[in-house]
Amino acid sequence: MDDAGQAKMHVIADWVFDPNSRYLSSGQAKHRLSPKAAQVLLNLVQEPGRVWSRDALLDAAWGGQTVGEEVLTQVIAELRRAFGDDFRRPRYIETVHKTGYRLLASPAGEDGVGALPGGWAADLEAYGTYLQALSLRETGGRTGLYAAIELYGTALRMNPRLAVAHAGLAEALLFTDYVEDPMDVPRVRGHCEAALRLEGGLAEAWSVDAHACAYQADFAGATDLIRRAVALGPSSSVVFYHAARVCMSALAFRPAAAMLERAARLTPGEPYALVLAGKLRRILGEASASRQNFSIALPRLDARLAEHPDDFRARAGRARCLHALGRPEDAAIDMELARTHAEPLAFHLANTLAHNGRTEAALDALEQVVDCGWRGPWARPWLDRDSDFDALRGNRRFARLATLVGPSA
């Protein structure tokens, strides 16, 4: 470590590492590393991107002591547990075959939290970064989602007391489920708690916390939280969207559809709530209301794609609308563009393909979702009622995948 043991703090994505205390923290998550793990991480973070050989790390951390490589393996495992990292799909520490290790996440400056000068300039820059993250979050792809998560973390490093950035980060983390990473519920709720400690009247944070609560099938707790959110934010489309998600988790489709339609009215031009509302109205057998939602959503999706041609979510939603409105040939074009998209959201892709009669491709996409850990007490009941998959219900492969998701209600 630095002279006199006074090493500076380092920011690693949305984590803060303090070599002096050996704490690695992010929001409410805090881990005190062992001395050797802290030393190894300090070496990695001081030269991000460098591939450290095992011998070099052993020499740096154990300083000439005769130890085996297994002690380094144990330290790397400790660091991965602290980060919540997966060696098969690493986001922080990568194993370089037959060589050693390197840090993947780029540190955001040498001084860590509060690196920018204080005052309004720092606050405005942090808020601008938050707004940039919000825009990226809406692009609907894997890269946009993870770029948003990183930018929310950057905003919080600039101003750790920016409540909306905590809430935005929590909401972005909710949707990692759609890009093949199981939701980290404690982390989501930790950022919600941080936001609400700073700004107790922030309705969006209450609604995101309710959504995460429903994900764990705590519907009573989620209902209490969403009532508070609606009382605080009766004009917030975000609040009504998450209220709908809470209802969907409880399979209460009629109130969910009404809340999605309310969310769409509160944000003119927003298409996705209407696409989902159209689907729910169809499940409920309300054909006219379903068609109306899809009809309103379609020009909004056209506008979205004119601005962001590579938006997967908009492309998949447009295919759904066109098919529902009796334009199967046009839907097939969008469906193929969605199928070959570089960054599909796998569950949305499975929905779109199944809805358009592409059985095997839909099953391939659904299997990808299941293999990546799509589970939860609400997952199987939702799958059993999702009308997009109705044509697959007699298929043996679909039945096998449904069993892996969870027991039938």
Tab-separated table of N, CA and C in Angstrom, residues 189 209-211 213-228 246-247 249-250:
chain	number	residue	atom	x	y	z
A	189	ARG	N	-32.955	-3.261	-3.316
A	189	ARG	CA	-33.635	-2.684	-2.170
A	189	ARG	C	-32.696	-1.809	-1.331
A	209	ASP	N	-39.036	-0.184	-4.920
A	209	ASP	CA	-38.924	-1.082	-3.766
A	209	ASP	C	-40.112	-2.045	-3.734
A	210	ALA	N	-41.302	-1.550	-4.069
A	210	ALA	CA	-42.485	-2.414	-4.121
A	210	ALA	C	-42.329	-3.498	-5.178
A	211	HIS	N	-41.801	-3.135	-6.343
A	211	HIS	CA	-41.587	-4.094	-7.426
A	211	HIS	C	-40.622	-5.195	-6.973
A	213	CYS	N	-40.017	-6.084	-3.927
A	213	CYS	CA	-40.699	-6.834	-2.873
A	213	CYS	C	-41.626	-7.887	-3.496
A	214	ALA	N	-42.350	-7.498	-4.546
A	214	ALA	CA	-43.239	-8.432	-5.230
A	214	ALA	C	-42.463	-9.552	-5.911
A	215	TYR	N	-41.261	-9.242	-6.373
A	215	TYR	CA	-40.400	-10.250	-6.997
A	215	TYR	C	-40.138	-11.403	-6.039
A	216	GLN	N	-40.120	-11.100	-4.745
A	216	GLN	CA	-39.907	-12.120	-3.714
A	216	GLN	C	-41.222	-12.707	-3.196
A	217	ALA	N	-42.335	-12.367	-3.895
A	217	ALA	CA	-43.669	-12.869	-3.560
A	217	ALA	C	-44.185	-12.354	-2.223
A	218	ASP	N	-43.634	-11.224	-1.763
A	218	ASP	CA	-44.173	-10.569	-0.568
A	218	ASP	C	-45.199	-9.545	-1.039
A	219	PHE	N	-46.398	-10.030	-1.387
A	219	PHE	CA	-47.379	-9.149	-2.005
A	219	PHE	C	-48.008	-8.189	-0.992
A	220	ALA	N	-48.118	-8.613	0.254
A	220	ALA	CA	-48.652	-7.710	1.277
A	220	ALA	C	-47.706	-6.519	1.472
A	221	GLY	N	-46.407	-6.824	1.583
A	221	GLY	CA	-45.424	-5.749	1.725
A	221	GLY	C	-45.391	-4.863	0.499
A	222	ALA	N	-45.452	-5.475	-0.689
A	222	ALA	CA	-45.422	-4.706	-1.930
A	222	ALA	C	-46.642	-3.793	-2.044
A	223	THR	N	-47.796	-4.292	-1.622
A	223	THR	CA	-49.019	-3.488	-1.687
A	223	THR	C	-48.915	-2.256	-0.795
A	224	ASP	N	-48.399	-2.430	0.404
A	224	ASP	CA	-48.222	-1.284	1.305
A	224	ASP	C	-47.281	-0.249	0.694
A	225	LEU	N	-46.197	-0.724	0.097
A	225	LEU	CA	-45.220	0.188	-0.501
A	225	LEU	C	-45.802	0.923	-1.701
A	226	ILE	N	-46.562	0.205	-2.529
A	226	ILE	CA	-47.089	0.850	-3.734
A	226	ILE	C	-48.186	1.844	-3.388
A	227	ARG	N	-48.955	1.585	-2.342
A	227	ARG	CA	-49.946	2.573	-1.900
A	227	ARG	C	-49.276	3.876	-1.497
A	228	ARG	N	-48.165	3.749	-0.793
A	228	ARG	CA	-47.438	4.951	-0.393
A	228	ARG	C	-46.891	5.667	-1.625
A	246	VAL	N	-46.307	-4.882	-9.923
A	246	VAL	CA	-46.683	-5.539	-8.669
A	246	VAL	C	-47.956	-6.352	-8.888
A	247	CYS	N	-48.944	-5.756	-9.546
A	247	CYS	CA	-50.196	-6.473	-9.825
A	247	CYS	C	-49.953	-7.690	-10.707
A	249	SER	N	-47.261	-9.478	-10.884
A	249	SER	CA	-46.619	-10.521	-10.084
A	249	SER	C	-47.645	-11.313	-9.291
A	250	ALA	N	-48.738	-10.631	-8.902
A	250	ALA	CA	-49.819	-11.292	-8.168
A	250	ALA	C	-50.897	-11.839	-9.109
